Tab-separated table of N, CA, C and O in Angstrom:
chain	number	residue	atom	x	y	z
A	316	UNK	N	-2.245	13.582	-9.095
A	316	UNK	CA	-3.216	14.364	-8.367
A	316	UNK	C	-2.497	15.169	-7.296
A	316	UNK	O	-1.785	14.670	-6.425
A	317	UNK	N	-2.790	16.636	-7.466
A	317	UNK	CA	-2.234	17.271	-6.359
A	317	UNK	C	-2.874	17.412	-5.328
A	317	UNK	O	-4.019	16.964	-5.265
A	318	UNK	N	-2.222	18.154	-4.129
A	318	UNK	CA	-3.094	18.496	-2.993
A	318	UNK	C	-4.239	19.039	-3.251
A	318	UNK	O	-4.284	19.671	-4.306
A	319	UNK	N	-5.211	18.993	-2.605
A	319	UNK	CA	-6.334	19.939	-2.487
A	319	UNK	C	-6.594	20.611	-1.502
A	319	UNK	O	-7.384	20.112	-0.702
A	320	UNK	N	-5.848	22.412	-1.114
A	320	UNK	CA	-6.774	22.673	-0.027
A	320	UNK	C	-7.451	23.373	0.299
A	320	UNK	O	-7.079	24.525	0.070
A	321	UNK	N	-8.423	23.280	0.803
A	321	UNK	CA	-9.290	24.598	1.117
A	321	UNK	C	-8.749	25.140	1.968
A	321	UNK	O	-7.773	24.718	2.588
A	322	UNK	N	-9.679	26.821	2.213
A	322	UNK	CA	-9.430	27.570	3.055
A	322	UNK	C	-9.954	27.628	4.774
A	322	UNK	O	-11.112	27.469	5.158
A	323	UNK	N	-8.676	27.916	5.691
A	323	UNK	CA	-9.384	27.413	7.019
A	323	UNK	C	-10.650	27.673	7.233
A	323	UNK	O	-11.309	28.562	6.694
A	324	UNK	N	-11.098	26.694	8.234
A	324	UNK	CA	-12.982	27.154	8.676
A	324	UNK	C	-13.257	26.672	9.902
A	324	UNK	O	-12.419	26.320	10.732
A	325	UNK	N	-14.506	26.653	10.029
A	325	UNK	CA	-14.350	25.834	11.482
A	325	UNK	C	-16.012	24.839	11.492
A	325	UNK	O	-17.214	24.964	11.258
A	326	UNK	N	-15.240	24.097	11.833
A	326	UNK	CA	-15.740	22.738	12.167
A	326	UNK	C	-16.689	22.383	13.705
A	326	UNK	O	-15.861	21.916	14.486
A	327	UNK	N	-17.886	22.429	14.296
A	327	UNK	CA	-18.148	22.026	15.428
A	327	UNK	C	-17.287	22.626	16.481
A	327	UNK	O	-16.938	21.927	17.432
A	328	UNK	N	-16.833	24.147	16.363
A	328	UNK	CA	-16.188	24.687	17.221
A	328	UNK	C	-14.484	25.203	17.017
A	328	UNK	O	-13.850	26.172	17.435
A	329	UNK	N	-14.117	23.927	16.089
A	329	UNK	CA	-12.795	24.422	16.412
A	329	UNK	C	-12.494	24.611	14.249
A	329	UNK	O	-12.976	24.168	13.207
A	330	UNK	N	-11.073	25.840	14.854
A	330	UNK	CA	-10.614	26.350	13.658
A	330	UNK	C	-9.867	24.665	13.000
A	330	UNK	O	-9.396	23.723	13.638
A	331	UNK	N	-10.089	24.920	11.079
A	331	UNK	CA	-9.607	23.406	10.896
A	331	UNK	C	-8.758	23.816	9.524
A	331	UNK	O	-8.952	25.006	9.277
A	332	UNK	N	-8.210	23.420	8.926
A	332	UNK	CA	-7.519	23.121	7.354
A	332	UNK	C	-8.005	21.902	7.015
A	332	UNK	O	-8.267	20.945	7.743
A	333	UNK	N	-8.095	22.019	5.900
A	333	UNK	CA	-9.394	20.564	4.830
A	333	UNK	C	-7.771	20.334	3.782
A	333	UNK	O	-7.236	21.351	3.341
A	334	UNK	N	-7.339	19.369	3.580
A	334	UNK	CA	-6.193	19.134	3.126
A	334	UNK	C	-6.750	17.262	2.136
A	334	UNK	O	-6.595	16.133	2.602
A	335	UNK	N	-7.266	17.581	0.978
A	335	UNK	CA	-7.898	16.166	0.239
A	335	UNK	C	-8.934	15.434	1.229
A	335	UNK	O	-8.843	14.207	1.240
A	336	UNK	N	-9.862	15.992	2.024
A	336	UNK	CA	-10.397	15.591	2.697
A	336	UNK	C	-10.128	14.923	4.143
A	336	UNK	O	-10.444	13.822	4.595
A	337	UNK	N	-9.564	15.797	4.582
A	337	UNK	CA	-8.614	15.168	5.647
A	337	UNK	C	-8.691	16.948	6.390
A	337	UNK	O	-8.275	18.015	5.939
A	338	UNK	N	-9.497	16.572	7.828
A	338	UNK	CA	-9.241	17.861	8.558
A	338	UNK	C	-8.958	17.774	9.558
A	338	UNK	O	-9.566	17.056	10.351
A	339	UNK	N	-7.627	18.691	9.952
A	339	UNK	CA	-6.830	18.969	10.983
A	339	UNK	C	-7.309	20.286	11.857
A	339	UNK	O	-7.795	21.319	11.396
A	340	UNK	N	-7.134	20.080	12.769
A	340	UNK	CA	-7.317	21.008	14.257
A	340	UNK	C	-6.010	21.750	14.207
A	340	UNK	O	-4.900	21.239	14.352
A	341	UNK	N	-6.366	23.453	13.909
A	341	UNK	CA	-4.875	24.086	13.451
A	341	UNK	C	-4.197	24.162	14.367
A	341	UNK	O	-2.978	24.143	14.200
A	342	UNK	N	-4.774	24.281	15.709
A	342	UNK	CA	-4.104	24.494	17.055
A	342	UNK	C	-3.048	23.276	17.585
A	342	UNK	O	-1.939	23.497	18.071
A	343	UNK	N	-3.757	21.707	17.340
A	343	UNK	CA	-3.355	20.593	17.628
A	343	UNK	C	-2.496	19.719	16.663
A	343	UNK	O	-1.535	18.999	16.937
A	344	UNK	N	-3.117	19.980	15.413
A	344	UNK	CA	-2.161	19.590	14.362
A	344	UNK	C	-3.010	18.474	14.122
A	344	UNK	O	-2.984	18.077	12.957
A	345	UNK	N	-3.822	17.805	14.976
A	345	UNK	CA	-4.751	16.726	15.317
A	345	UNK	C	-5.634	16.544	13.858
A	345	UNK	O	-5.914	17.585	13.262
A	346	UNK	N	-6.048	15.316	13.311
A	346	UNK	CA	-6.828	14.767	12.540
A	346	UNK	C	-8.160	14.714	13.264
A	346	UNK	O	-8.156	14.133	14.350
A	347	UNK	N	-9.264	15.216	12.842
A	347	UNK	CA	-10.688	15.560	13.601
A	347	UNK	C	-11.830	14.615	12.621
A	347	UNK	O	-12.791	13.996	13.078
A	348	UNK	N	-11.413	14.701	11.112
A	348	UNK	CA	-12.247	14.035	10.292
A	348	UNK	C	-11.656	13.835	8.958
A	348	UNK	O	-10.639	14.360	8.504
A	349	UNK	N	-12.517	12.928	8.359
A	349	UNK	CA	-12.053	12.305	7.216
A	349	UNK	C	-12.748	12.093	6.569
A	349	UNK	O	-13.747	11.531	7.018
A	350	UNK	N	-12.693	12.370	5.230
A	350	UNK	CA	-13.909	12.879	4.404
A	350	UNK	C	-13.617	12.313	2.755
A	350	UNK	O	-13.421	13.207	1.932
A	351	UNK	N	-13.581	10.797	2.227
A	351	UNK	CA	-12.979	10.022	1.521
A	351	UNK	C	-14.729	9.716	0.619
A	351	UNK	O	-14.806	9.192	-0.493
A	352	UNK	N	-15.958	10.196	1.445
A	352	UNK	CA	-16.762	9.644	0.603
A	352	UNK	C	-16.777	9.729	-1.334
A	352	UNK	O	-16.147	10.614	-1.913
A	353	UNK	N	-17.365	8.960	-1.886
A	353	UNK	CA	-17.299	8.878	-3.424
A	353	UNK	C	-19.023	9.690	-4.198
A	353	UNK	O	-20.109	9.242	-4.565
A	354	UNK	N	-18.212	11.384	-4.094
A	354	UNK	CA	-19.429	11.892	-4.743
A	354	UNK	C	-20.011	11.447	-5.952
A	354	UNK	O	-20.912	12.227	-6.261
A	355	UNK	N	-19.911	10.730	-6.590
A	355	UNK	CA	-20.768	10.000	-7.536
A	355	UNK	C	-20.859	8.505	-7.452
A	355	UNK	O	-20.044	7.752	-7.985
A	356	UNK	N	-21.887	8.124	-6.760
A	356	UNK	CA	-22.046	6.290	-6.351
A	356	UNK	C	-22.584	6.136	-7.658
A	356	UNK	O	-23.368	5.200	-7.500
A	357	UNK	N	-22.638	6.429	-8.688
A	357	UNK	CA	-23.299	5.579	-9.623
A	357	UNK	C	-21.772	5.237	-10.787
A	357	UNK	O	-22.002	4.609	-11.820
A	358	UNK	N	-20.838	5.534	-10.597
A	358	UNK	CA	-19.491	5.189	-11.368
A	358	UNK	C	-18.720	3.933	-10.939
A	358	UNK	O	-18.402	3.632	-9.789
A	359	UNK	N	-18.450	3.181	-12.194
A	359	UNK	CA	-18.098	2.092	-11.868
A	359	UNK	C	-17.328	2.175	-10.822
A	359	UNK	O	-16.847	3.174	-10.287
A	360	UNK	N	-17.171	0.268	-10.365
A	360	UNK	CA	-15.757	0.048	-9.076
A	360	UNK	C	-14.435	0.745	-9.676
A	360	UNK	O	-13.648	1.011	-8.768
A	361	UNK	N	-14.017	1.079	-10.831
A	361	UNK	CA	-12.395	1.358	-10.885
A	361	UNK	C	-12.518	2.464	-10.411
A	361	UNK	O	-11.315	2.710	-10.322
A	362	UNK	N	-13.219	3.748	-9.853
A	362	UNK	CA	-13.397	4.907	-9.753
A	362	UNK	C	-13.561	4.976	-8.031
A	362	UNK	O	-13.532	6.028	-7.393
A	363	UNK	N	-13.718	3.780	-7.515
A	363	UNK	CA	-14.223	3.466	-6.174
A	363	UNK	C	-13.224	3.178	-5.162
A	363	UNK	O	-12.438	2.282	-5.471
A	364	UNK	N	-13.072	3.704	-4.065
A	364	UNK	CA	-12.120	2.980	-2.992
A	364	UNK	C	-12.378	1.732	-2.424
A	364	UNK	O	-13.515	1.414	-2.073
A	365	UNK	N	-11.294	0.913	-2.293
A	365	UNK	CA	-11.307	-0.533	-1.882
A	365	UNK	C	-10.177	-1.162	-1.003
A	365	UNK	O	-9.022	-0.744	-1.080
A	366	UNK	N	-10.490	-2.033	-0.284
A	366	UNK	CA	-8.859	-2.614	0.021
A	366	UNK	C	-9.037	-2.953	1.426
A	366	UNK	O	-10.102	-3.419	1.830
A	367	UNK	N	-8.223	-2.778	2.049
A	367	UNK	CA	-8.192	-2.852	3.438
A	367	UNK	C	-8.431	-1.666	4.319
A	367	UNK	O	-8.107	-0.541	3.938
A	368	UNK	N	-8.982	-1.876	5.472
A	368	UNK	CA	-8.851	-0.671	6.260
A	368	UNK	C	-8.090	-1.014	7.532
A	368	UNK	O	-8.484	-1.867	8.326
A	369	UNK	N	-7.056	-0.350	7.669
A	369	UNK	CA	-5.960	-0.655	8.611
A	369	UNK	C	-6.740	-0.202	10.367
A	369	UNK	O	-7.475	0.746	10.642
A	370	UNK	N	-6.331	-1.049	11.059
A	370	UNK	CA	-6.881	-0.772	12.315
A	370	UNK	C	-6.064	0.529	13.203
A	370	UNK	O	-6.439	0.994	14.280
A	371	UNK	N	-5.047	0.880	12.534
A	371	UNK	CA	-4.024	1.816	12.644
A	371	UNK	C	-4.530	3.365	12.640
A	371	UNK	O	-3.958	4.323	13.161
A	372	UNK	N	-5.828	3.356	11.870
A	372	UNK	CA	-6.861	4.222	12.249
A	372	UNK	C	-7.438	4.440	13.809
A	372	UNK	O	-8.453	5.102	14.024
A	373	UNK	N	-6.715	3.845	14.787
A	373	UNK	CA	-7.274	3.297	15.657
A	373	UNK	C	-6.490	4.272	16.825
A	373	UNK	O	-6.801	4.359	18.013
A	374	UNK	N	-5.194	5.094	16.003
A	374	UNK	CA	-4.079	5.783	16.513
A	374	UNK	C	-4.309	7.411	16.707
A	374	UNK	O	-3.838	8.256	17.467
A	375	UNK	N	-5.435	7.416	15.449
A	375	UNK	CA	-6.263	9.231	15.510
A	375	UNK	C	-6.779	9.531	16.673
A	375	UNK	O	-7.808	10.151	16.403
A	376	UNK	N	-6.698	9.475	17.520
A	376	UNK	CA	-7.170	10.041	18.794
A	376	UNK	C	-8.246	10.790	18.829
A	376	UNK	O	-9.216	10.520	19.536
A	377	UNK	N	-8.158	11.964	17.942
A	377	UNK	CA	-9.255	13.213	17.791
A	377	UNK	C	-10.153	12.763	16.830
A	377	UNK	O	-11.187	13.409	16.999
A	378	UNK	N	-10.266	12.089	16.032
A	378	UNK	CA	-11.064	11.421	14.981
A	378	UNK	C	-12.052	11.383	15.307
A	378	UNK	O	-12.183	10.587	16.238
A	379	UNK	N	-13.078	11.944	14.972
A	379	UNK	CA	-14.766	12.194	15.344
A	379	UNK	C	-15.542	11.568	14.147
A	379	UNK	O	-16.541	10.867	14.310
A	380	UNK	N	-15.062	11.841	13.057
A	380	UNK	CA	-15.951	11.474	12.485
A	380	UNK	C	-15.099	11.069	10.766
A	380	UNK	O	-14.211	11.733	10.231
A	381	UNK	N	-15.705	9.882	10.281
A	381	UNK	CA	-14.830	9.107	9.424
A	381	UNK	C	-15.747	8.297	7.773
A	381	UNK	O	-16.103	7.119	7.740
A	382	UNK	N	-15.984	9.519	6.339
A	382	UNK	CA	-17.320	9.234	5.452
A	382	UNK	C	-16.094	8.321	4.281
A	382	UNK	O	-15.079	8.682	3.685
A	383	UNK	N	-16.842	7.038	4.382
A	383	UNK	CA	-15.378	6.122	3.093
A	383	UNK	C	-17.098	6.018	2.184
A	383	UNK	O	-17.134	5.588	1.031
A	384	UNK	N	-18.184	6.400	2.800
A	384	UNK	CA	-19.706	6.195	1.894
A	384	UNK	C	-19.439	5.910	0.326
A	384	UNK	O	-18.453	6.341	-0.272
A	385	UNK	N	-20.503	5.086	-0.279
A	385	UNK	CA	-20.204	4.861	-1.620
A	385	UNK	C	-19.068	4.644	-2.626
A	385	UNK	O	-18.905	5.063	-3.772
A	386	UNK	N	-18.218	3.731	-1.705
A	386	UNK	CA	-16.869	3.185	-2.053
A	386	UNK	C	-17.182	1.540	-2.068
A	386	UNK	O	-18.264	0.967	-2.191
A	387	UNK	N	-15.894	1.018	-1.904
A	387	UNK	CA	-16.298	-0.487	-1.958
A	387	UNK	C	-15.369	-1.273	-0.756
A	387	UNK	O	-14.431	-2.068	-0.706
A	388	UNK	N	-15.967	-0.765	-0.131
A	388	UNK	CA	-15.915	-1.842	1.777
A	388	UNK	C	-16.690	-2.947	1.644
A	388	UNK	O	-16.554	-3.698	2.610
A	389	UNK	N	-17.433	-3.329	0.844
A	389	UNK	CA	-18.430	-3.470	1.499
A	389	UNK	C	-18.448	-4.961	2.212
A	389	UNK	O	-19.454	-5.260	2.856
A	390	UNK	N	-17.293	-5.959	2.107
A	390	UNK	CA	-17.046	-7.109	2.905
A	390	UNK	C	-16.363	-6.736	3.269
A	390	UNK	O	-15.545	-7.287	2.532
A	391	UNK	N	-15.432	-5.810	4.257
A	391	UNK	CA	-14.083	-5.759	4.759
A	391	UNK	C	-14.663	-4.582	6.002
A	391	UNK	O	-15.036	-3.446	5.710
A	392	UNK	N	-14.636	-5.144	7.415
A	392	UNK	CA	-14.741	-4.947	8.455
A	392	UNK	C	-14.156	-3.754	8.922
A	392	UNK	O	-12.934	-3.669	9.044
A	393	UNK	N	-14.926	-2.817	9.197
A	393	UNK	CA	-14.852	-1.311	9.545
A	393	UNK	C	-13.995	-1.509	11.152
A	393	UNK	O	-14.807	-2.176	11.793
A	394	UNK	N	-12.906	-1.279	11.975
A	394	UNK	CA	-12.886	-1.056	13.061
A	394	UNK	C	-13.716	-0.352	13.774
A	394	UNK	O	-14.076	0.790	13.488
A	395	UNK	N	-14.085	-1.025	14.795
A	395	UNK	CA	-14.948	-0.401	16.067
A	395	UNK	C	-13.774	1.186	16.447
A	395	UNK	O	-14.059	1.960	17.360
């Protein structure tokens, strides 16, 4: 799977690059959001994200806003 990226836009104010769901603040270089949800919830778990979620997420500073929706968390503790 290669990159995916769209073309810059802007986000709640600020200019961004969308890079596999992953958007950066072009000015800051900064991670603003994360965008991992699973557009089709009705496909089995092998198609689904799972695993751990590292608290290391915890290091994004600018991180506003964070969609893992219709994946498979669903016992494994989201960091505050």
């Amino acid at each position: 799977m290669g990159l995916k990226i769209l073309t810059t836009g802007s986000r709640h104010g600020q200019t961004i690059t969308v890079v596999n769901g992953i958007y950066c603040d072009n000015v800051t270089g900064a991670v603003v959001a994360i965008d991992l949800h699973n557009p089709d919830q009705l496909r089995s778990m092998q198609s689904k994200l799972s695993g751990e979620i590292r608290p290391s997420l915890m290091k994004l500073k600018s991180l506003r806003s964070l969609d893992l929706s219709f994946n498979a968390f669903k016992a494994i503790p989201i960091p505050k």
